[in-house]
């Protein structure tokens, strides 16, 4: 059986998902596309046979030929589209964030609880990265002892002008919030934010340093600097009672050249997390075919957005701020 997947949103991430579906996802094929820009949809549809172009996102979602949907449209459309998929009984893999507001995140959870089955997955792709998975396995093995600190570094080579100081947290550091929850398996209790001075590469944008405290007392630090120029660099170190566990980047090539010894640094997240994106789609397709449920749930999507909202409040207030997710619906336990 080949799963017929529809794609909503044919921008940078949508095009990447289409490429993976075309070349690297046995068991699934791209069957339909929609984009507000018809030319973009046409370009992606033209890359493979039998891909229909839809005139509206909702038409794609309810079409009987489409069995599952990848959503990579602008953030403010996510909640409405994920809810439409849930109501149509179709699994949806939605790029982060799950929704533009916390109220909308809750609406998605309510729709899913009402449907009575997990249909929404948030594209926090790092959960599928072999390096992070190995870190989690090593932490769970217990030899290193209980975690004390998790240090996260998130550097982009260049960020577009529309990325503000707030978006450094809401758009980028949010990945660290999600992966910290994934690695530590617990929720946060409080967050503080410190802004560094602006880099000369982006005077309107401050590099941010976030300190989070988990319910059991683990401290998580997140450096988010999106104008680092030298490349896209994500680092993580989990310091435990008897040892430290480091994230290994997937950089197969090491070289010695002109008196230097080094490895290449990826340009952006699509290159750095290429394996994660591929495995994410593969395991999503397998889960729809009856395999185990994988990835970030709607609750995880809500939690990441709620932590980001608390961090933005901490930034605005200049004070340590409580993180309160409220009660987790039993459905997500
Ligand atoms: C971007 O929007 C993403 O989602 C990437 O995964 C992230 O690493 C990057 O910093 C963001 O700008």
Short mmCIF file of C-alpha atoms and ligand atoms in Angstrom, two decimals:
data_model
loop_
_atom_site.label_atom_id
_atom_site.label_comp_id
_atom_site.label_asym_id
_atom_site.label_seq_id
_atom_site.Cartn_x
_atom_site.Cartn_y
_atom_site.Cartn_z
CA UNK A 1 0.00 0.00 0.00
CA UNK A 2 1.29 3.46 -0.89
CA UNK A 3 0.08 6.32 1.31
CA UNK A 4 -1.19 9.25 -0.76
CA UNK A 5 0.08 12.43 0.90
CA UNK A 6 -1.12 15.98 0.28
CA UNK A 7 1.17 18.95 0.86
CA UNK A 8 -0.08 22.38 1.90
CA UNK A 9 2.55 25.09 1.52
CA UNK A 10 5.25 24.86 -1.13
CA UNK A 11 7.85 27.27 0.26
CA UNK A 12 11.30 26.30 1.51
CA UNK A 13 10.15 23.63 3.97
CA UNK A 14 7.30 22.39 1.77
CA UNK A 15 9.69 21.91 -1.14
CA UNK A 16 12.03 19.97 1.13
CA UNK A 17 9.24 17.67 2.32
CA UNK A 18 8.18 17.15 -1.31
CA UNK A 19 11.73 16.19 -2.25
CA UNK A 20 11.96 13.66 0.58
CA UNK A 21 8.55 12.22 -0.24
CA UNK A 22 9.61 11.87 -3.88
CA UNK A 23 12.98 10.31 -3.38
CA UNK A 24 13.33 8.93 0.12
CA UNK A 25 10.02 7.76 1.55
CA UNK A 26 9.09 4.26 0.44
CA UNK A 27 5.45 3.56 1.28
CA UNK A 28 4.25 7.08 0.45
CA UNK A 29 3.91 9.36 -2.52
CA UNK A 30 3.04 13.00 -3.06
CA UNK A 31 -0.49 12.98 -4.50
CA UNK A 32 -1.55 16.63 -4.24
CA UNK A 33 -0.27 20.11 -3.47
CA UNK A 34 -1.72 23.48 -2.58
CA UNK A 35 -0.01 26.83 -2.20
CA UNK A 36 -1.48 30.34 -2.18
CA UNK A 37 1.05 30.98 -4.95
CA UNK A 38 -0.09 28.73 -7.81
CA UNK A 39 3.29 28.94 -9.55
CA UNK A 40 5.06 27.45 -6.53
CA UNK A 41 2.52 24.63 -6.33
CA UNK A 42 2.90 24.05 -10.06
CA UNK A 43 6.69 23.85 -9.82
CA UNK A 44 6.52 21.13 -7.15
CA UNK A 45 3.72 19.22 -8.89
CA UNK A 46 5.78 19.28 -12.09
CA UNK A 47 8.63 17.37 -10.46
CA UNK A 48 6.75 14.08 -10.29
CA UNK A 49 3.97 12.27 -12.12
CA UNK A 50 0.39 12.20 -10.84
CA UNK A 51 0.56 15.14 -8.43
CA UNK A 52 -2.69 17.13 -8.47
CA UNK A 53 -2.77 20.86 -7.84
CA UNK A 54 -5.63 21.99 -5.60
CA UNK A 55 -7.28 25.43 -5.61
CA UNK A 56 -7.80 25.54 -1.85
CA UNK A 57 -6.23 23.91 1.19
CA UNK A 58 -9.56 22.60 2.41
CA UNK A 59 -10.30 20.97 -0.94
CA UNK A 60 -7.05 19.05 -0.62
CA UNK A 61 -7.83 18.00 2.96
CA UNK A 62 -11.29 16.59 2.20
CA UNK A 63 -10.43 15.00 -1.15
CA UNK A 64 -10.96 11.23 -0.92
CA UNK A 65 -7.70 10.56 -2.76
CA UNK A 66 -5.64 12.32 -0.06
CA UNK A 67 -5.01 10.09 2.95
CA UNK A 68 -2.61 12.19 5.05
CA UNK A 69 -1.42 15.80 4.98
CA UNK A 70 1.88 17.63 5.48
CA UNK A 71 1.32 21.26 6.49
CA UNK A 72 4.13 23.72 5.73
CA UNK A 73 2.07 26.87 5.15
CA UNK A 74 2.48 30.16 7.07
CA UNK A 75 2.28 29.81 10.88
CA UNK A 76 -1.02 31.64 11.28
CA UNK A 77 -2.79 29.04 9.08
CA UNK A 78 -1.58 25.98 11.05
CA UNK A 79 -4.31 25.59 13.68
CA UNK A 80 -7.19 25.91 11.25
CA UNK A 81 -5.65 23.40 8.84
CA UNK A 82 -4.69 20.86 11.50
CA UNK A 83 -8.23 21.02 12.91
CA UNK A 84 -9.67 20.53 9.41
CA UNK A 85 -7.47 17.41 9.02
CA UNK A 86 -8.59 16.07 12.40
CA UNK A 87 -12.23 16.63 11.49
CA UNK A 88 -11.66 14.83 8.19
CA UNK A 89 -10.05 11.94 10.14
CA UNK A 90 -6.69 12.43 8.36
CA UNK A 91 -3.26 12.38 10.00
CA UNK A 92 -1.45 15.73 9.77
CA UNK A 93 2.26 16.42 10.12
CA UNK A 94 2.48 20.16 10.76
CA UNK A 95 5.62 22.27 10.75
CA UNK A 96 6.22 24.03 14.06
CA UNK A 97 4.57 25.97 15.63
CA UNK A 98 1.40 23.95 16.10
CA UNK A 99 -0.55 27.23 16.15
CA UNK A 100 0.00 30.96 16.29
CA UNK A 101 -1.56 31.38 19.75
CA UNK A 102 -1.95 29.26 22.89
CA UNK A 103 -5.75 29.46 22.56
CA UNK A 104 -5.44 27.92 19.09
CA UNK A 105 -3.11 25.20 20.43
CA UNK A 106 -5.80 24.32 22.97
CA UNK A 107 -8.43 24.26 20.20
CA UNK A 108 -6.32 21.72 18.28
CA UNK A 109 -6.01 19.54 21.40
CA UNK A 110 -9.79 19.74 22.00
CA UNK A 111 -10.49 18.70 18.41
CA UNK A 112 -8.13 15.75 18.76
CA UNK A 113 -9.53 14.66 22.11
CA UNK A 114 -13.01 14.84 20.54
CA UNK A 115 -11.84 12.73 17.59
CA UNK A 116 -10.49 10.22 20.11
CA UNK A 117 -7.24 9.43 18.28
CA UNK A 118 -3.84 10.98 17.70
CA UNK A 119 -3.89 12.60 14.29
CA UNK A 120 -1.69 15.67 14.79
CA UNK A 121 2.10 15.53 14.83
CA UNK A 122 4.23 18.66 15.16
CA UNK A 123 7.36 18.77 13.01
CA UNK A 124 9.89 19.09 15.81
CA UNK A 125 12.24 17.07 13.63
CA UNK A 126 15.13 16.97 16.09
CA UNK A 127 13.31 14.20 17.96
CA UNK A 128 14.29 12.00 14.96
CA UNK A 129 17.92 13.14 14.76
CA UNK A 130 20.21 10.16 15.41
CA UNK A 131 22.46 12.31 17.63
CA UNK A 132 19.69 13.46 19.96
CA UNK A 133 18.23 9.96 20.03
CA UNK A 134 21.63 8.57 21.06
CA UNK A 135 21.89 11.23 23.78
CA UNK A 136 18.51 10.29 25.17
CA UNK A 137 19.37 6.59 25.10
CA UNK A 138 22.64 7.26 26.94
CA UNK A 139 20.88 9.43 29.53
CA UNK A 140 18.19 6.79 30.09
CA UNK A 141 20.82 4.07 30.49
CA UNK A 142 21.56 5.78 33.79
CA UNK A 143 25.33 5.18 33.99
CA UNK A 144 26.04 8.91 33.95
CA UNK A 145 23.72 9.49 36.88
CA UNK A 146 20.91 12.00 37.18
CA UNK A 147 21.00 15.07 34.88
CA UNK A 148 22.06 18.37 36.46
CA UNK A 149 22.57 20.75 33.53
CA UNK A 150 21.69 20.77 29.84
CA UNK A 151 23.61 23.34 27.80
CA UNK A 152 22.17 24.13 24.37
CA UNK A 153 23.68 26.30 21.65
CA UNK A 154 21.63 27.38 18.63
CA UNK A 155 23.43 29.46 16.02
CA UNK A 156 22.18 30.31 12.55
CA UNK A 157 24.51 31.63 9.86
CA UNK A 158 22.18 34.46 8.87
CA UNK A 159 18.60 35.26 9.78
CA UNK A 160 16.22 37.24 7.59
CA UNK A 161 15.46 40.85 8.59
CA UNK A 162 11.94 40.02 9.78
CA UNK A 163 13.41 37.92 12.61
CA UNK A 164 13.16 40.19 15.66
CA UNK A 165 14.65 39.72 19.13
CA UNK A 166 11.35 38.08 20.17
CA UNK A 167 11.41 35.69 17.22
CA UNK A 168 14.91 34.54 18.18
CA UNK A 169 13.08 32.92 21.09
CA UNK A 170 9.73 32.03 19.53
CA UNK A 171 11.07 30.75 16.20
CA UNK A 172 14.48 29.30 17.03
CA UNK A 173 15.03 28.76 20.78
CA UNK A 174 11.66 26.97 20.79
CA UNK A 175 13.44 23.96 19.23
CA UNK A 176 15.68 23.83 22.30
CA UNK A 177 12.66 23.97 24.61
CA UNK A 178 11.14 21.00 22.82
CA UNK A 179 14.31 18.92 22.67
CA UNK A 180 15.07 19.62 26.34
CA UNK A 181 11.63 18.25 27.27
CA UNK A 182 12.33 15.25 25.01
CA UNK A 183 15.75 14.58 26.55
CA UNK A 184 14.85 15.20 30.18
CA UNK A 185 11.31 13.81 30.12
CA UNK A 186 9.95 16.48 32.43
CA UNK A 187 8.34 19.91 32.38
CA UNK A 188 9.76 23.34 33.13
CA UNK A 189 8.85 25.37 36.20
CA UNK A 190 10.48 28.74 35.48
CA UNK A 191 12.33 30.73 32.83
CA UNK A 192 14.61 33.79 32.73
CA UNK A 193 15.99 35.57 29.66
CA UNK A 194 19.11 37.70 29.24
CA UNK A 195 19.76 39.64 26.05
CA UNK A 196 23.32 40.11 24.85
CA UNK A 197 24.24 43.28 23.01
CA UNK A 198 23.28 43.34 19.35
CA UNK A 199 25.78 41.85 16.96
CA UNK A 200 27.18 44.18 14.31
CA UNK A 201 25.52 41.96 11.70
CA UNK A 202 21.98 42.76 12.90
CA UNK A 203 21.63 45.86 14.98
CA UNK A 204 17.89 45.50 15.57
CA UNK A 205 18.17 41.94 16.86
CA UNK A 206 19.55 40.82 20.21
CA UNK A 207 21.17 37.42 20.73
CA UNK A 208 19.24 35.76 23.57
CA UNK A 209 20.32 33.61 26.48
CA UNK A 210 17.56 31.66 28.16
CA UNK A 211 17.83 29.86 31.50
CA UNK A 212 15.13 27.32 32.31
CA UNK A 213 14.54 25.36 35.49
CA UNK A 214 12.76 22.02 35.38
CA UNK A 215 10.30 20.84 38.01
CA UNK A 216 12.97 18.54 39.55
CA UNK A 217 15.76 21.15 39.53
CA UNK A 218 17.71 20.59 36.30
CA UNK A 219 19.05 23.84 34.82
CA UNK A 220 18.86 24.26 31.03
CA UNK A 221 20.79 27.04 29.30
CA UNK A 222 20.05 28.10 25.72
CA UNK A 223 22.23 30.44 23.70
CA UNK A 224 20.36 31.59 20.60
CA UNK A 225 22.44 33.67 18.21
CA UNK A 226 21.11 33.87 14.67
CA UNK A 227 23.80 35.95 12.96
CA UNK A 228 26.83 33.77 13.62
CA UNK A 229 28.00 33.96 9.99
CA UNK A 230 30.29 30.90 10.08
CA UNK A 231 27.40 28.43 9.66
CA UNK A 232 24.46 26.70 11.32
CA UNK A 233 25.67 25.21 14.56
CA UNK A 234 23.61 23.31 17.11
CA UNK A 235 25.33 21.94 20.19
CA UNK A 236 24.13 20.18 23.32
CA UNK A 237 25.82 18.87 26.43
CA UNK A 238 23.97 17.04 29.16
CA UNK A 239 25.93 17.18 32.40
CA UNK A 240 24.98 14.39 34.77
CA UNK A 241 26.19 13.40 38.26
CA UNK A 242 29.04 11.18 37.01
CA UNK A 243 29.62 12.21 33.44
CA UNK A 244 28.68 14.38 30.50
CA UNK A 245 26.86 13.36 27.29
CA UNK A 246 27.54 15.40 24.15
CA UNK A 247 25.52 15.69 20.96
CA UNK A 248 27.56 14.48 17.98
CA UNK A 249 26.88 16.50 14.85
CA UNK A 250 26.41 14.39 11.71
CA UNK A 251 29.50 15.63 9.96
CA UNK A 252 31.12 12.79 8.06
CA UNK A 253 33.85 14.91 6.51
CA UNK A 254 36.95 15.98 8.39
CA UNK A 255 39.79 17.65 6.57
CA UNK A 256 43.26 19.07 7.03
CA UNK A 257 43.91 21.99 4.75
CA UNK A 258 46.20 25.02 4.71
CA UNK A 259 47.59 24.23 8.12
CA UNK A 260 44.17 23.73 9.71
CA UNK A 261 42.40 20.66 11.05
CA UNK A 262 38.62 20.78 10.93
CA UNK A 263 35.20 19.65 9.83
CA UNK A 264 32.65 21.36 7.64
CA UNK A 265 29.81 23.26 9.30
CA UNK A 266 26.38 23.09 7.62
CA UNK A 267 24.81 26.23 6.15
CA UNK A 268 21.32 25.72 7.53
CA UNK A 269 18.99 23.40 9.40
CA UNK A 270 17.90 21.50 6.29
CA UNK A 271 21.45 20.28 5.80
CA UNK A 272 22.22 19.74 9.50
CA UNK A 273 18.98 17.89 10.16
CA UNK A 274 18.65 16.15 6.76
CA UNK A 275 18.57 12.73 8.44
CA UNK A 276 16.06 13.93 11.01
CA UNK A 277 13.66 15.23 8.34
CA UNK A 278 13.96 12.00 6.36
CA UNK A 279 13.44 9.75 9.38
CA UNK A 280 10.56 11.93 10.59
CA UNK A 281 8.61 11.38 7.34
CA UNK A 282 9.50 7.69 7.20
CA UNK A 283 8.35 7.04 10.77
CA UNK A 284 5.24 9.20 10.35
CA UNK A 285 4.25 7.12 7.30
CA UNK A 286 4.99 3.89 9.22
CA UNK A 287 2.89 5.08 12.17
CA UNK A 288 -0.07 5.72 9.86
CA UNK A 289 0.34 2.21 8.50
CA UNK A 290 -0.12 0.90 12.06
CA UNK A 291 3.35 1.35 13.55
CA UNK A 292 4.04 3.01 16.90
CA UNK A 293 2.98 6.61 17.47
CA UNK A 294 5.99 8.88 17.04
CA UNK A 295 7.05 12.50 17.28
CA UNK A 296 5.77 15.55 19.08
CA UNK A 297 2.07 15.44 19.93
CA UNK A 298 -0.31 18.40 19.98
CA UNK A 299 0.39 18.58 23.73
CA UNK A 300 4.13 18.83 23.00
CA UNK A 301 3.41 21.55 20.44
CA UNK A 302 1.32 23.43 22.98
CA UNK A 303 4.00 22.98 25.68
CA UNK A 304 6.77 24.38 23.44
CA UNK A 305 4.63 27.41 22.55
CA UNK A 306 3.63 27.95 26.19
CA UNK A 307 7.28 27.89 27.29
CA UNK A 308 8.14 30.35 24.50
CA UNK A 309 5.30 32.62 25.67
CA UNK A 310 6.61 32.50 29.27
CA UNK A 311 10.12 33.28 28.00
CA UNK A 312 8.81 36.30 26.07
CA UNK A 313 7.06 37.46 29.21
CA UNK A 314 10.31 37.01 31.19
CA UNK A 315 12.13 39.06 28.54
CA UNK A 316 9.54 41.86 28.66
CA UNK A 317 9.43 41.93 32.47
CA UNK A 318 13.16 41.42 32.93
CA UNK A 319 12.34 38.88 35.63
CA UNK A 320 12.25 35.15 36.27
CA UNK A 321 8.80 33.95 35.22
CA UNK A 322 6.86 30.83 36.17
CA UNK A 323 6.03 28.33 33.44
CA UNK A 324 2.57 26.92 33.99
CA UNK A 325 1.27 24.55 31.35
CA UNK A 326 -1.93 23.75 33.23
CA UNK A 327 -3.28 20.22 33.49
CA UNK A 328 -2.22 17.77 30.79
CA UNK A 329 -5.29 16.11 29.27
CA UNK A 330 -5.31 12.38 30.14
CA UNK A 331 -5.55 11.68 26.38
CA UNK A 332 -1.88 12.74 26.00
CA UNK A 333 -0.48 10.67 28.91
C1 LIG B 1 13.95 28.01 11.56
O1 LIG B 1 12.72 28.63 11.46
C2 LIG B 1 13.75 26.63 12.01
O2 LIG B 1 12.69 26.17 12.33
C3 LIG B 1 15.00 25.89 12.19
O3 LIG B 1 14.79 24.55 12.48
C4 LIG B 1 15.75 26.58 13.28
O4 LIG B 1 16.88 25.89 13.66
C5 LIG B 1 16.09 27.97 12.83
O5 LIG B 1 16.81 28.65 13.80
C6 LIG B 1 14.82 28.73 12.54
O6 LIG B 1 15.16 30.00 12.08
#
